[in-house]
């Protein structure tokens, strides 16, 4: 049974860009803002190498659940191979699309939606995966369909065409990234 998805109602959840405080870069495009986030350099590098950064230059709005550099490092050698091996570009692009959502959603908007609906919400990523977001205590936690979880950071950065929310894990099954041993 398909759950009600929040992605279809992104317009009702749209972030009021003018009221975003110190992390407001609402005059700059998302592609420029992500490249300036030093703690998200692995994510930014991946967007550039796969060509996905170009999609962030347009008029469409996005929410990027951006794994930190530490999150990529936690994948170990497989994470490095994913980011550095051009032959794995299609896999990297698929992983990154799972961290991209339609519409510009702030953590506050997500939290308010969870509270108003009385529980977790579901969104579809650009990789066509279903993500759920719930409150665990005061933390917003995103989960994918295979059990990976990440905590959303409190400091979102707003751009002209989207929002970047740092997360503390890469939402991918690490076994899917394993490079088979050569015979």
Coordinates of C-alpha atoms in Angstrom, one line a residue:
X1 CA 0.0 0.0 0.0
X2 CA 1.5 3.3 -1.0
X3 CA 1.7 5.8 1.8
X4 CA 0.6 9.4 1.4
X5 CA 3.7 11.3 0.1
X6 CA 4.6 14.8 1.1
X7 CA 6.5 15.5 -2.1
X8 CA 3.3 16.2 -4.0
X9 CA 2.4 19.0 -1.7
X10 CA 5.7 20.7 -1.8
X11 CA 4.0 24.0 -2.7
X12 CA 2.2 24.0 0.7
X13 CA 5.5 23.2 2.4
X14 CA 7.6 25.8 0.5
X15 CA 10.1 27.6 2.6
X16 CA 9.7 31.4 2.9
X17 CA 13.2 32.2 1.7
X18 CA 13.1 35.8 3.0
X19 CA 13.0 34.6 6.7
X20 CA 16.0 32.4 6.9
X21 CA 18.5 34.2 9.1
X22 CA 22.2 33.9 9.0
X23 CA 22.5 30.9 6.7
X24 CA 20.5 32.9 4.0
X25 CA 22.2 32.9 0.6
X26 CA 18.9 33.4 -1.2
X27 CA 20.5 35.5 -3.9
X28 CA 22.8 32.7 -5.0
X29 CA 22.1 29.5 -6.9
X30 CA 22.2 26.2 -5.1
X31 CA 25.1 25.0 -7.2
X32 CA 27.2 27.9 -6.0
X33 CA 26.2 27.6 -2.4
X34 CA 26.9 23.9 -2.1
X35 CA 30.4 24.4 -3.5
X36 CA 31.1 26.9 -0.8
X37 CA 30.2 24.5 2.1
X38 CA 33.6 23.2 3.3
X39 CA 32.1 20.4 5.4
X40 CA 30.2 19.2 2.4
X41 CA 33.1 19.1 -0.1
X42 CA 32.6 15.3 -0.9
X43 CA 29.0 15.8 -1.7
X44 CA 29.8 18.9 -3.9
X45 CA 32.6 17.0 -5.6
X46 CA 30.2 14.2 -6.4
X47 CA 27.6 16.5 -7.8
X48 CA 30.2 18.1 -10.1
X49 CA 31.7 14.8 -11.3
X50 CA 28.3 13.3 -12.1
X51 CA 27.0 16.4 -13.8
X52 CA 24.2 16.7 -11.3
X53 CA 25.5 20.2 -10.2
X54 CA 24.2 21.5 -13.6
X55 CA 20.6 20.7 -12.6
X56 CA 21.0 23.0 -9.6
X57 CA 21.5 26.0 -11.8
X58 CA 18.0 26.2 -13.1
X59 CA 14.7 27.6 -11.8
X60 CA 13.5 24.3 -10.2
X61 CA 13.8 24.1 -6.4
X62 CA 15.5 21.4 -4.5
X63 CA 16.2 20.2 -1.0
X64 CA 19.6 18.6 -0.7
X65 CA 20.1 16.2 2.2
X66 CA 23.8 16.6 2.0
X67 CA 26.0 14.0 3.8
X68 CA 28.9 15.6 5.5
X69 CA 32.5 14.8 4.6
X70 CA 32.6 12.7 7.8
X71 CA 29.6 10.7 6.5
X72 CA 31.5 9.9 3.3
X73 CA 34.6 9.0 5.2
X74 CA 32.6 6.6 7.4
X75 CA 32.1 4.5 4.2
X76 CA 35.8 3.8 4.2
X77 CA 37.6 2.6 1.0
X78 CA 34.2 2.0 -0.7
X79 CA 33.3 5.7 -0.1
X80 CA 36.6 6.8 -1.5
X81 CA 36.2 4.6 -4.6
X82 CA 32.7 5.9 -5.1
X83 CA 33.9 9.5 -5.2
X84 CA 37.2 8.9 -7.0
X85 CA 36.6 6.2 -9.6
X86 CA 35.1 7.6 -12.8
X87 CA 34.0 4.1 -13.7
X88 CA 31.6 4.3 -10.7
X89 CA 30.0 7.5 -11.8
X90 CA 26.6 6.0 -12.5
X91 CA 26.5 4.5 -9.0
X92 CA 27.6 7.8 -7.5
X93 CA 24.9 9.6 -9.4
X94 CA 22.3 7.2 -8.1
X95 CA 23.4 7.6 -4.5
X96 CA 23.3 11.4 -4.8
X97 CA 19.9 11.5 -6.4
X98 CA 18.6 9.6 -3.3
X99 CA 19.7 12.7 -1.3
X100 CA 17.8 15.2 -3.6
X101 CA 14.2 16.1 -3.0
X102 CA 11.8 18.3 -5.0
X103 CA 10.9 21.7 -3.5
X104 CA 12.7 23.9 -0.9
X105 CA 12.0 22.5 2.6
X106 CA 13.6 23.8 5.8
X107 CA 14.1 21.6 8.9
X108 CA 11.5 23.8 10.6
X109 CA 9.0 23.2 7.9
X110 CA 9.6 19.5 8.0
X111 CA 9.3 19.4 11.8
X112 CA 6.0 21.4 11.6
X113 CA 4.6 19.0 9.0
X114 CA 5.5 16.0 11.1
X115 CA 3.9 17.6 14.2
X116 CA 0.7 18.7 12.3
X117 CA 0.3 15.2 10.7
X118 CA 0.9 13.4 14.0
X119 CA 3.8 11.3 12.8
X120 CA 6.5 10.6 10.2
X121 CA 6.2 11.9 6.7
X122 CA 7.2 10.4 3.4
X123 CA 8.9 11.9 0.4
X124 CA 10.1 10.6 -2.9
X125 CA 13.7 11.4 -3.8
X126 CA 14.9 12.2 -7.3
X127 CA 16.3 8.6 -7.3
X128 CA 12.7 7.5 -6.9
X129 CA 13.4 6.1 -3.4
X130 CA 10.9 6.7 -0.6
X131 CA 12.4 8.5 2.4
X132 CA 10.7 8.8 5.7
X133 CA 11.4 11.6 8.2
X134 CA 10.4 11.4 11.8
X135 CA 11.1 13.1 15.1
X136 CA 13.2 11.2 17.6
X137 CA 13.2 13.4 20.7
X138 CA 14.2 16.7 19.2
X139 CA 16.1 15.3 16.3
X140 CA 14.8 15.0 12.8
X141 CA 15.8 11.6 11.4
X142 CA 15.6 10.5 7.7
X143 CA 15.4 6.8 6.8
X144 CA 15.4 5.0 3.5
X145 CA 13.6 1.8 2.5
X146 CA 16.6 -0.4 3.4
X147 CA 17.1 0.9 6.9
X148 CA 19.9 3.5 6.6
X149 CA 19.3 6.5 8.8
X150 CA 20.7 10.0 9.1
X151 CA 20.2 12.9 11.5
X152 CA 19.4 16.2 9.9
X153 CA 21.5 19.1 10.9
X154 CA 20.0 22.1 12.5
X155 CA 21.7 24.6 10.2
X156 CA 20.2 24.6 6.8
X157 CA 21.6 26.9 4.1
X158 CA 19.0 28.6 1.9
X159 CA 19.8 29.6 -1.7
X160 CA 17.8 31.2 -4.5
X161 CA 16.5 27.8 -5.7
X162 CA 16.7 25.5 -2.7
X163 CA 17.9 24.4 0.7
X164 CA 20.9 22.4 1.8
X165 CA 20.4 20.4 5.0
X166 CA 23.6 18.6 6.2
X167 CA 23.1 15.1 7.4
X168 CA 25.4 12.8 9.3
X169 CA 25.3 9.6 7.1
X170 CA 25.1 8.6 3.5
X171 CA 21.8 6.9 2.8
X172 CA 23.1 3.9 1.0
X173 CA 23.7 0.3 1.8
X174 CA 27.4 0.1 2.1
X175 CA 27.4 -3.5 0.7
X176 CA 26.0 -2.1 -2.5
X177 CA 29.2 0.0 -2.8
X178 CA 31.6 -2.8 -2.2
X179 CA 34.1 -3.3 -5.0
X180 CA 34.4 -7.0 -5.7
X181 CA 37.8 -8.6 -5.1
X182 CA 39.7 -9.1 -8.4
X183 CA 40.3 -12.8 -9.3

